[in-house]
mmCIF file with all atom_site columns, C-alpha atoms in Angstrom:
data_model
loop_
_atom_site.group_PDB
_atom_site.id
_atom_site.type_symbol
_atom_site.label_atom_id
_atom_site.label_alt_id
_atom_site.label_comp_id
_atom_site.label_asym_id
_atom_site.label_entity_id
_atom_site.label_seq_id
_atom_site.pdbx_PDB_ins_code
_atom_site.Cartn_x
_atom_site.Cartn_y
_atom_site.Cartn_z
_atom_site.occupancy
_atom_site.B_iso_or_equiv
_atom_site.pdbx_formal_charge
_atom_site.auth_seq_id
_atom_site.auth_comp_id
_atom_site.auth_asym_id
_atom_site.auth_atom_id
_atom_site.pdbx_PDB_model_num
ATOM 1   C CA . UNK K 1 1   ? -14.246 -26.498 9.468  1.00 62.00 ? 199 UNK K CA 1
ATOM 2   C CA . UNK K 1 2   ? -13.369 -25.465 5.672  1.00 76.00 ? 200 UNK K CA 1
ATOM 3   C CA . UNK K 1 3   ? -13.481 -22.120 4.421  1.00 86.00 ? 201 UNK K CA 1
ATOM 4   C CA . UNK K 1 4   ? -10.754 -19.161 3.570  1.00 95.00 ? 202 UNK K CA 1
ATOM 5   C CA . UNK K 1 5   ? -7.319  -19.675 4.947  1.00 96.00 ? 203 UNK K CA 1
ATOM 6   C CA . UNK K 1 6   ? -4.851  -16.532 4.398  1.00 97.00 ? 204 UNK K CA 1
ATOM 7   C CA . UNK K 1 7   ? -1.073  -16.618 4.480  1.00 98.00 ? 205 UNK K CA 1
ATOM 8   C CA . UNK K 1 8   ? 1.096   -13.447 5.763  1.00 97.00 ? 206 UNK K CA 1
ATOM 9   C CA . UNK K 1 9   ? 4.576   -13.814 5.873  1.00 97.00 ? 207 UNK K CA 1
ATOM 10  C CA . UNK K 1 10  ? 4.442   -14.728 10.010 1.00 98.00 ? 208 UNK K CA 1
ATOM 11  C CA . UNK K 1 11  ? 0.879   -16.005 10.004 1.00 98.00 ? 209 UNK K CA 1
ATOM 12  C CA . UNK K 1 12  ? -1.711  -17.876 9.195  1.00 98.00 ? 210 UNK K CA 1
ATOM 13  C CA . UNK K 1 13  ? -5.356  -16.644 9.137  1.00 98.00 ? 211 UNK K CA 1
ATOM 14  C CA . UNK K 1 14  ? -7.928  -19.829 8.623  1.00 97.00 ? 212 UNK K CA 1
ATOM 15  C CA . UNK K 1 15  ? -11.933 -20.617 10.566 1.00 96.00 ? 213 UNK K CA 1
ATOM 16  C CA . UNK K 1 16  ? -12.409 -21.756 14.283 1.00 95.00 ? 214 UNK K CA 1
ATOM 17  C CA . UNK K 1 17  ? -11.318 -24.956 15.234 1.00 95.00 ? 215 UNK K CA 1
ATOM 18  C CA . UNK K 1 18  ? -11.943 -26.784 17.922 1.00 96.00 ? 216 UNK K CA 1
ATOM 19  C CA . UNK K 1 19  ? -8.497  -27.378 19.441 1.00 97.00 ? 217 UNK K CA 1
ATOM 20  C CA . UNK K 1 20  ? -8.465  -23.737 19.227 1.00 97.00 ? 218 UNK K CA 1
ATOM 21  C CA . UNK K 1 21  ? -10.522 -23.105 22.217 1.00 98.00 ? 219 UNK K CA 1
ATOM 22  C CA . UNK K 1 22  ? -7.612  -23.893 25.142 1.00 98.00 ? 220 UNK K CA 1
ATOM 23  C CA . UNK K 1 23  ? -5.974  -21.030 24.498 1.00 98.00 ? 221 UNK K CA 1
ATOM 24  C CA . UNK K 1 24  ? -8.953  -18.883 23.637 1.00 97.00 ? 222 UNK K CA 1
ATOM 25  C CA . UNK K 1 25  ? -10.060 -19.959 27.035 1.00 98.00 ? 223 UNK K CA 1
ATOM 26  C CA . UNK K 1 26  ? -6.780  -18.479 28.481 1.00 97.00 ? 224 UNK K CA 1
ATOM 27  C CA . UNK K 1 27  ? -7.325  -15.208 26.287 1.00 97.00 ? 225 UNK K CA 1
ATOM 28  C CA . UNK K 1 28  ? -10.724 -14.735 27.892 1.00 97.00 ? 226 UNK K CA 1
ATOM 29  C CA . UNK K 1 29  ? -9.765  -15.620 31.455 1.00 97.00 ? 227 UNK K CA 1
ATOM 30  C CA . UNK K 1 30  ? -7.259  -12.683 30.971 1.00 96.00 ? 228 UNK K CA 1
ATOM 31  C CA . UNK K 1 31  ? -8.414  -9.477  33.068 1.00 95.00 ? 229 UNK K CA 1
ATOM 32  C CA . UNK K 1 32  ? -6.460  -7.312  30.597 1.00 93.00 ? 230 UNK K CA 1
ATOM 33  C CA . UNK K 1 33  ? -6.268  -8.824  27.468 1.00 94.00 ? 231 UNK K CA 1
ATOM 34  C CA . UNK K 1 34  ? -10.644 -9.858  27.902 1.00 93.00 ? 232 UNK K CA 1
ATOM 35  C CA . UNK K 1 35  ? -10.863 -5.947  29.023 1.00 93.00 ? 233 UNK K CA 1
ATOM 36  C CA . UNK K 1 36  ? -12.651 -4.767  26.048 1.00 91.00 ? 234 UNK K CA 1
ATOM 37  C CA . UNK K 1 37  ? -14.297 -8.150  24.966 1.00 91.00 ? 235 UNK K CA 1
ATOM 38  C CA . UNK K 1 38  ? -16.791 -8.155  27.121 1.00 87.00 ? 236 UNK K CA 1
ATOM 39  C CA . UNK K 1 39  ? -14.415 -8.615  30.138 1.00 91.00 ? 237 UNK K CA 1
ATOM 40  C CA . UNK K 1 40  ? -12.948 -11.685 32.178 1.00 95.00 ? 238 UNK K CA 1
ATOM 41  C CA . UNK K 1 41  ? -14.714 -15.083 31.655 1.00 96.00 ? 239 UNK K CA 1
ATOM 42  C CA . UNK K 1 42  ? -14.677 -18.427 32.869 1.00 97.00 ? 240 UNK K CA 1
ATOM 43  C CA . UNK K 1 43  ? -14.026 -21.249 30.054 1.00 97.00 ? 241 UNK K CA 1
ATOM 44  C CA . UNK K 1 44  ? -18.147 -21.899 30.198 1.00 97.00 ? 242 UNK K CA 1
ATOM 45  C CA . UNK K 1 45  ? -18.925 -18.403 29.114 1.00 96.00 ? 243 UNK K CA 1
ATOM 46  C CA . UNK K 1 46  ? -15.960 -18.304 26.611 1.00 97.00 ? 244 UNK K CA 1
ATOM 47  C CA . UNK K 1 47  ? -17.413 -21.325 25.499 1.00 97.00 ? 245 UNK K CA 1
ATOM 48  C CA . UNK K 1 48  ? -20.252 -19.952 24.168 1.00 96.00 ? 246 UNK K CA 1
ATOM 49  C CA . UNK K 1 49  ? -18.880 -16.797 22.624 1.00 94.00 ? 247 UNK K CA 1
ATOM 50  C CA . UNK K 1 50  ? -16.073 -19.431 20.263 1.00 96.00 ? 248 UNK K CA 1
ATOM 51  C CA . UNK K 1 51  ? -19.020 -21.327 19.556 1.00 96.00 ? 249 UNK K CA 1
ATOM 52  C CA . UNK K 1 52  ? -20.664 -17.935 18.428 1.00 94.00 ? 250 UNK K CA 1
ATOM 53  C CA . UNK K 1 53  ? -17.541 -17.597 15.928 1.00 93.00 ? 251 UNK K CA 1
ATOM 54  C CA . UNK K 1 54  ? -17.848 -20.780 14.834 1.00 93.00 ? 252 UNK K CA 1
ATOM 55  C CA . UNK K 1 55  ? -21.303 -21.114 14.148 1.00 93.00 ? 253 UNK K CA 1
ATOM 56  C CA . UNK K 1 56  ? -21.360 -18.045 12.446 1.00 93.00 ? 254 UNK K CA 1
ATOM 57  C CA . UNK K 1 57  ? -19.023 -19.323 9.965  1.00 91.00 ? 255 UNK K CA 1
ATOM 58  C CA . UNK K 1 58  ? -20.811 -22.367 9.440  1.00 89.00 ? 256 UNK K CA 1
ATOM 59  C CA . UNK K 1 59  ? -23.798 -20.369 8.729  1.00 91.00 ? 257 UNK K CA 1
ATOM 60  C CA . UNK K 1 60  ? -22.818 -17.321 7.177  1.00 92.00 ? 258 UNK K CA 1
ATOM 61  C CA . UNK K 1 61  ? -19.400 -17.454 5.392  1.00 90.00 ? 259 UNK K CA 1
ATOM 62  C CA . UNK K 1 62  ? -18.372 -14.765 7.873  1.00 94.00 ? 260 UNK K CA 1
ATOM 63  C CA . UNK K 1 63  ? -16.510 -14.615 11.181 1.00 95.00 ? 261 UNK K CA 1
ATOM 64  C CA . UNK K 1 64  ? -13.267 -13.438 12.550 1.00 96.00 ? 262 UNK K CA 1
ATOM 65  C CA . UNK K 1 65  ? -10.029 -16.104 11.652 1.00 97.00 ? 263 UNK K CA 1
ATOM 66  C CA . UNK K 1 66  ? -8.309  -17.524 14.003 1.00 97.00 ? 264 UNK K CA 1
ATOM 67  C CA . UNK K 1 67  ? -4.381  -16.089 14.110 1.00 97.00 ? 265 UNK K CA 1
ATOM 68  C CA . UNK K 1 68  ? -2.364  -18.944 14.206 1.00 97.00 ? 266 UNK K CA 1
ATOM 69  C CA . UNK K 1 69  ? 1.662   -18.692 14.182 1.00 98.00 ? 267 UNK K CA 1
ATOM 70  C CA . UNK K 1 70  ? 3.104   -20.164 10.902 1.00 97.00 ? 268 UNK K CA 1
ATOM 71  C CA . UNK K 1 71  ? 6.358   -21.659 12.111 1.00 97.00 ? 269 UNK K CA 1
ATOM 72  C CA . UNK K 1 72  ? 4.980   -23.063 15.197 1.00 97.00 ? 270 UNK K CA 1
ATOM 73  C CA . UNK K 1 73  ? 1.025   -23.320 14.680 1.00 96.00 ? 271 UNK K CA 1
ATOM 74  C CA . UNK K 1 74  ? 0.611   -21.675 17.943 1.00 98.00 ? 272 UNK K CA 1
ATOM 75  C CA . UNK K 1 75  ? -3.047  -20.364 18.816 1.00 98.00 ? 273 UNK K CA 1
ATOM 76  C CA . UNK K 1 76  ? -2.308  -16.281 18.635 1.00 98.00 ? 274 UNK K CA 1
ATOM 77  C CA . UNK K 1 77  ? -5.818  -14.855 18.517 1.00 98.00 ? 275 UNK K CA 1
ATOM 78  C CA . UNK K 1 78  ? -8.492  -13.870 16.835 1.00 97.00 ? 276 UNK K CA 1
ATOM 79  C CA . UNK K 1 79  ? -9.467  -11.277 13.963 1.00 97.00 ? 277 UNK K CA 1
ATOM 80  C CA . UNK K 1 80  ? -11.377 -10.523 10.962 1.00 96.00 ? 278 UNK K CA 1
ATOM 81  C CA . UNK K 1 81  ? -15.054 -9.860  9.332  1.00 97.00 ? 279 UNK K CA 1
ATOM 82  C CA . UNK K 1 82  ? -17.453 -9.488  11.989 1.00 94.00 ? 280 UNK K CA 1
ATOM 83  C CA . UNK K 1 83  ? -21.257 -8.531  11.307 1.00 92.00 ? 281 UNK K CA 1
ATOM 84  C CA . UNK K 1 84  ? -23.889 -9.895  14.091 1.00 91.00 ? 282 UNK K CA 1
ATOM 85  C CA . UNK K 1 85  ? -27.198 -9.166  13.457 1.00 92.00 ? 283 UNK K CA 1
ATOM 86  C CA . UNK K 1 86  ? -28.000 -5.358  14.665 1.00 94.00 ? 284 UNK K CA 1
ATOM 87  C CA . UNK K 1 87  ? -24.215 -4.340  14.209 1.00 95.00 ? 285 UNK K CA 1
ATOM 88  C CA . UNK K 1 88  ? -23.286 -0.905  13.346 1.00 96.00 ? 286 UNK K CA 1
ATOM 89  C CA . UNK K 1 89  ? -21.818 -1.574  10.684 1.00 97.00 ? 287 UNK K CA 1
ATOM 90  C CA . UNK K 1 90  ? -19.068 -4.426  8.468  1.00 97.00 ? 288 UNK K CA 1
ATOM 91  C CA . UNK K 1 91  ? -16.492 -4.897  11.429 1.00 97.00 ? 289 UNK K CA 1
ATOM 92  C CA . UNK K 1 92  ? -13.293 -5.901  11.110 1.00 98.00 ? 290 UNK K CA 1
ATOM 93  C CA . UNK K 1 93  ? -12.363 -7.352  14.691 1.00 97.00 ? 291 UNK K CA 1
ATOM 94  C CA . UNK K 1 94  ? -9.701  -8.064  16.734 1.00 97.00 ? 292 UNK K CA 1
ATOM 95  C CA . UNK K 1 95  ? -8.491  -10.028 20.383 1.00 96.00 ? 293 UNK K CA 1
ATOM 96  C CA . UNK K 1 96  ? -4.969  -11.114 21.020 1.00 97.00 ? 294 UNK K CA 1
ATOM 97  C CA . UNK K 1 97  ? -3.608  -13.921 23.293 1.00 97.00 ? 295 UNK K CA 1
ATOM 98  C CA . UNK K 1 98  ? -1.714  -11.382 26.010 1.00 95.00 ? 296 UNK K CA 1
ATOM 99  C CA . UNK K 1 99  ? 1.820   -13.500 24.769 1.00 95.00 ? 297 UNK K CA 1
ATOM 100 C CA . UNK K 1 100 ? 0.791   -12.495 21.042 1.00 96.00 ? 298 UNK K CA 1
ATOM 101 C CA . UNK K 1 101 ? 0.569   -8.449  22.270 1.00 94.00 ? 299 UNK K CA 1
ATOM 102 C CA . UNK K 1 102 ? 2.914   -5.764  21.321 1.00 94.00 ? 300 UNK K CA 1
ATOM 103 C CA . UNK K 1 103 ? 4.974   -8.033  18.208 1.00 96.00 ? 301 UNK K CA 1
ATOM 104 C CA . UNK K 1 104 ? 3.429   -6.520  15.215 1.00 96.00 ? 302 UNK K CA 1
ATOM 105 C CA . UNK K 1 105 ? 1.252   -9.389  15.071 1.00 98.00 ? 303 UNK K CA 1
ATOM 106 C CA . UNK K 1 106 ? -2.361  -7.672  14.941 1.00 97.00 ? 304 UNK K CA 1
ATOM 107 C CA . UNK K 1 107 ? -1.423  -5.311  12.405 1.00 97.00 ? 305 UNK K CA 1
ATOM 108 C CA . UNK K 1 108 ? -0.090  -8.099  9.375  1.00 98.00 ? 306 UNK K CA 1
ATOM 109 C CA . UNK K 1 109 ? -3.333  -9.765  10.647 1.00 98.00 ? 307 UNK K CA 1
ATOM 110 C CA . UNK K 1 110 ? -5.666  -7.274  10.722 1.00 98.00 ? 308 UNK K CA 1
ATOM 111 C CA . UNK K 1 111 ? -4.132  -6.060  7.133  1.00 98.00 ? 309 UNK K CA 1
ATOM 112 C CA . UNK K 1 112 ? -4.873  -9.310  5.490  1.00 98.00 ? 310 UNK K CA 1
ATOM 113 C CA . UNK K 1 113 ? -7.970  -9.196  7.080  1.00 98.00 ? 311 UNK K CA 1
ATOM 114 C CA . UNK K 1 114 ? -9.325  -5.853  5.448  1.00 98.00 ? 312 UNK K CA 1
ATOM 115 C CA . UNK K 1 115 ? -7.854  -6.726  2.264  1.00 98.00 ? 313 UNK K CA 1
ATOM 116 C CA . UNK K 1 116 ? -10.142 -9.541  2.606  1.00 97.00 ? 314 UNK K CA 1
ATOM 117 C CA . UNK K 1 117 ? -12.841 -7.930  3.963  1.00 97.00 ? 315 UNK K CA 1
ATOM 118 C CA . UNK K 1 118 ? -12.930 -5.238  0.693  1.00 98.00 ? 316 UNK K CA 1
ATOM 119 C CA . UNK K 1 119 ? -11.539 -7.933  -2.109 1.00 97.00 ? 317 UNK K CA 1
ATOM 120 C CA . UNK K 1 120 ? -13.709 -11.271 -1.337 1.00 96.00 ? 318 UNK K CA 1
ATOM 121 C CA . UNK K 1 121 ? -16.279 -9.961  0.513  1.00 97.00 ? 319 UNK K CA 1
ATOM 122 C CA . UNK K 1 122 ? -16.528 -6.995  -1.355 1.00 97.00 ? 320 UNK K CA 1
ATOM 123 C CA . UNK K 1 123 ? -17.260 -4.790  1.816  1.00 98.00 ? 321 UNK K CA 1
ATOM 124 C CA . UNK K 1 124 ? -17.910 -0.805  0.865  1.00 98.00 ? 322 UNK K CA 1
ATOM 125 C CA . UNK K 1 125 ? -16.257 0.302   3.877  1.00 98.00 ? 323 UNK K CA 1
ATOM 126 C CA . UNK K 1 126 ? -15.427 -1.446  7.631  1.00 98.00 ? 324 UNK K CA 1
ATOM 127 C CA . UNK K 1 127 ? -15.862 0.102   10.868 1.00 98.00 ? 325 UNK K CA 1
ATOM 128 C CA . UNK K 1 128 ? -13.655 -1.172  14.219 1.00 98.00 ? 326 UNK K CA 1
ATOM 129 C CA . UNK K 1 129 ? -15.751 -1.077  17.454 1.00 97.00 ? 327 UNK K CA 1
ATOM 130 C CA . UNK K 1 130 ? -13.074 0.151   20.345 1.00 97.00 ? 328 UNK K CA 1
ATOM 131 C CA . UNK K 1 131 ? -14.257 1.603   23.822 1.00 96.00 ? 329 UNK K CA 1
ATOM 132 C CA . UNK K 1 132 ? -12.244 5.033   24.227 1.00 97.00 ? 330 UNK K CA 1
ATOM 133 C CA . UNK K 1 133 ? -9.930  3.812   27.088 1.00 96.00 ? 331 UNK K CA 1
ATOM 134 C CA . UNK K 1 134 ? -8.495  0.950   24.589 1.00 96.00 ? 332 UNK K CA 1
ATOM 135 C CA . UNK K 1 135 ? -5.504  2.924   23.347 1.00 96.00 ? 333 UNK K CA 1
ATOM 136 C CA . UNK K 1 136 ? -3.990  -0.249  21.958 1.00 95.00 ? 334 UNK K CA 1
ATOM 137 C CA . UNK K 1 137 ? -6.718  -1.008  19.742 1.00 96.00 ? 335 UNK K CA 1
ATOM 138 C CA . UNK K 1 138 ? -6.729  2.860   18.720 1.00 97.00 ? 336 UNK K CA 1
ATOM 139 C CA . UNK K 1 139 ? -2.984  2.576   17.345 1.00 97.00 ? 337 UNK K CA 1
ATOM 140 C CA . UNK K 1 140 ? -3.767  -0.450  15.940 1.00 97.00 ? 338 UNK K CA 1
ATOM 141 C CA . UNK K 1 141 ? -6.917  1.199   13.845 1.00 98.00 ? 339 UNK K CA 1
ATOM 142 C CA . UNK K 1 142 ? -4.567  4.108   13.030 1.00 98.00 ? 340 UNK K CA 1
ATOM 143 C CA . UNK K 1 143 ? -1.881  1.870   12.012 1.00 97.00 ? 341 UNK K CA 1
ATOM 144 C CA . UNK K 1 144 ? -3.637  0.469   9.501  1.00 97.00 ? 342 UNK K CA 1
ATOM 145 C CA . UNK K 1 145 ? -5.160  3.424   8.290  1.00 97.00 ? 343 UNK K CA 1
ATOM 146 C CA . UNK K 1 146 ? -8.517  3.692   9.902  1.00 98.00 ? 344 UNK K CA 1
ATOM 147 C CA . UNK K 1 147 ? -9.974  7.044   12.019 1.00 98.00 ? 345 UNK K CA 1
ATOM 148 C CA . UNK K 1 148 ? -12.652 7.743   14.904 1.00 98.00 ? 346 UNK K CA 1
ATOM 149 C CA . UNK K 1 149 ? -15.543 8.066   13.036 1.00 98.00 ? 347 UNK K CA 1
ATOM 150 C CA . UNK K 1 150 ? -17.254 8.864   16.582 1.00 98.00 ? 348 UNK K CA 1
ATOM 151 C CA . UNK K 1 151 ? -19.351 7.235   18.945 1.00 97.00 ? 349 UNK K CA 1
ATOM 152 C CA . UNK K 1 152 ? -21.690 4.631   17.895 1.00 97.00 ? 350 UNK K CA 1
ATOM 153 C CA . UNK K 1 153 ? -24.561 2.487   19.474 1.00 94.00 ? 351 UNK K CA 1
ATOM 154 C CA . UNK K 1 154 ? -24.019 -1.356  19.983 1.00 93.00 ? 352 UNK K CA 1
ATOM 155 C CA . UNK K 1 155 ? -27.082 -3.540  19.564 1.00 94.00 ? 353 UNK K CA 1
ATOM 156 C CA . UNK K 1 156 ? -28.458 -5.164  23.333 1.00 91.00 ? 354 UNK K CA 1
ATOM 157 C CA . UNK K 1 157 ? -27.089 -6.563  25.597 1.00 87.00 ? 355 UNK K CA 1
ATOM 158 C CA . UNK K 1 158 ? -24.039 -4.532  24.428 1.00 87.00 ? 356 UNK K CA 1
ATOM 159 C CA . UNK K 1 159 ? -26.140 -1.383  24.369 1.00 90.00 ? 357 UNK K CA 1
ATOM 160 C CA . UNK K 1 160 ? -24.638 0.149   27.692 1.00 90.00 ? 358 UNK K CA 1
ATOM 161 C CA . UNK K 1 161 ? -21.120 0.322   26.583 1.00 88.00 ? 359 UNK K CA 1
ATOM 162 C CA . UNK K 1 162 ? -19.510 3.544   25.633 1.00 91.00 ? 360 UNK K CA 1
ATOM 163 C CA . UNK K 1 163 ? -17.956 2.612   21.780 1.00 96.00 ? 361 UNK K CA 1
ATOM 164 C CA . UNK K 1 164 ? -16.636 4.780   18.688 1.00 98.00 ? 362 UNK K CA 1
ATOM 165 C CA . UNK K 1 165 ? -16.499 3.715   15.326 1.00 98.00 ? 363 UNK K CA 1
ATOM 166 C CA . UNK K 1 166 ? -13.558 3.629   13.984 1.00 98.00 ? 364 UNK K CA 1
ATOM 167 C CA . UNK K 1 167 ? -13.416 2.790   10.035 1.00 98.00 ? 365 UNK K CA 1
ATOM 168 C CA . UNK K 1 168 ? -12.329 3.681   6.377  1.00 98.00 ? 366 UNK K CA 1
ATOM 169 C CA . UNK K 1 169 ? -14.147 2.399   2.928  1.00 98.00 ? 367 UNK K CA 1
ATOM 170 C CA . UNK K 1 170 ? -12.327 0.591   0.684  1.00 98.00 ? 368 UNK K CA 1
ATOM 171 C CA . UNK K 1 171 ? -11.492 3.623   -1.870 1.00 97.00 ? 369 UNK K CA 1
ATOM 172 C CA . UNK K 1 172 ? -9.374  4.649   1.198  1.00 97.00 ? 370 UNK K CA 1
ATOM 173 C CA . UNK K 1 173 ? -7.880  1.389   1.917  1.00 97.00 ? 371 UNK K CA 1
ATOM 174 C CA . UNK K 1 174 ? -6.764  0.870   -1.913 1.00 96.00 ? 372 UNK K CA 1
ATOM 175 C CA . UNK K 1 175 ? -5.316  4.388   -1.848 1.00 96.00 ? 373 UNK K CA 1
ATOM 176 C CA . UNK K 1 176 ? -3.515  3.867   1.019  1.00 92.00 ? 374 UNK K CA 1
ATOM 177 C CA . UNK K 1 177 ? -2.309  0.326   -0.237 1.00 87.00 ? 375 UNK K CA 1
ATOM 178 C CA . UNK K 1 178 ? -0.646  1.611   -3.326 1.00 85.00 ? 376 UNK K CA 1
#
C-alpha cells in the first residue's frame, strides 16, 4: 500500500498493511480496549472492518494510519482522518493495542494526525466521535486541544449509539500550536 507515512519522534504513522492485521485482530478481540469500537470481535468480523481501512485508502486517499513503534516496528494501533459516507463530520480517529495504552502514545499520534488532517488535507475543522463513558478518549481529545461539542447522530447501523462530538477547526489548532 503507498501513500503518506509520518514520522514523530517515537512513531511512525504510514497506510494498512496486511501483516498489520494479527495484532489488530488482538486489539479487537479485546473486551476493553474494542469497548467503544463497536465492541469485542472475532478475527472474521475484524476482518472486515481492516479491510474497511484499507480499502478506503485505496479508494479515497483517506483512512486512519496505522501506529507503528519506530525502534521496534511493533503494530501499536490505529489513528487518523476518518470520513465514511454519512459521517458527522472530518474525524480524526483513534484505537490502541491495550499494551500501547496509557504511554503517551495516542497523543504524539493523534497530534501528527490533526496536523495532517488541517495541513494536507486541508480539513476546516475535525470532530472526535467518543461515547460519554470513554473517559480515556475524553482526556485524550482535551489533551490535544479539542472540546464536547455535544451529542451527535451516527449514520446506521451506528445510529443507536449514544456519541458527542468532540472537535476544534484548524484556526484553533494553529493557535494552540504556536
Amino acid at each position: 500500500m503507498t501513500g503518506p507515512v509520518l514520522h514523530t519522534e517515537r512513531l511512525t504513522l504510514r497506510p494498512i498493511a496486511l501483516e498489520d492485521f494479527p495484532r489488530w485482530a488482538e486489539m479487537m478481540a479485546d473486551p476493553e480496549a474494542a469497548r467503544y469500537l463497536g465492541g469485542a470481535q472475532p478475527a472474521a468480523t475484524a476482518w472486515r472492518g481492516f479491510m474497511t481501512m484499507a480499502g478506503a485508502w485505496s479508494l479515497t486517499g483517506i483512512s486512519m494510519f496505522s501506529l507503528e513503534h519506530r525502534e521496534t516496528g511493533l503494530w501499536l494501533g490505529r489513528i487518523g482522518p476518518w470520513r465514511p459516507h454519512g459521517w458527522p463530520g472530518n474525524e480524526v480517529g483513534w484505537g490502541l493495542h491495550p499494551e500501547a495504552q496509557g504511554k503517551g502514545y495516542g497523543v504524539e499520534a493523534a497530534t501528527a494526525a490533526l496536523d495532517y488532517a488541517f495541513d494536507v488535507l486541508d480539513w476546516p475543522d475535525v470532530i472526535h466521535c467518543i461515547d460519554p463513558d470513554n473517559t480515556p478518549s475524553q482526556r485524550l481529545a482535551e489533551r490535544v486541544g479539542s472540546r464536547n461539542l455535544g451529542p451527535t447522530r451516527m449514520p446506521p447501523p451506528f445510529d443507536h449509539l449514544a456519541v458527542d462530538a468532540w472537535g476544534q477547526t484548524r484556526e484553533e489548532w494553529r493557535a494552540r500550536r504556536r
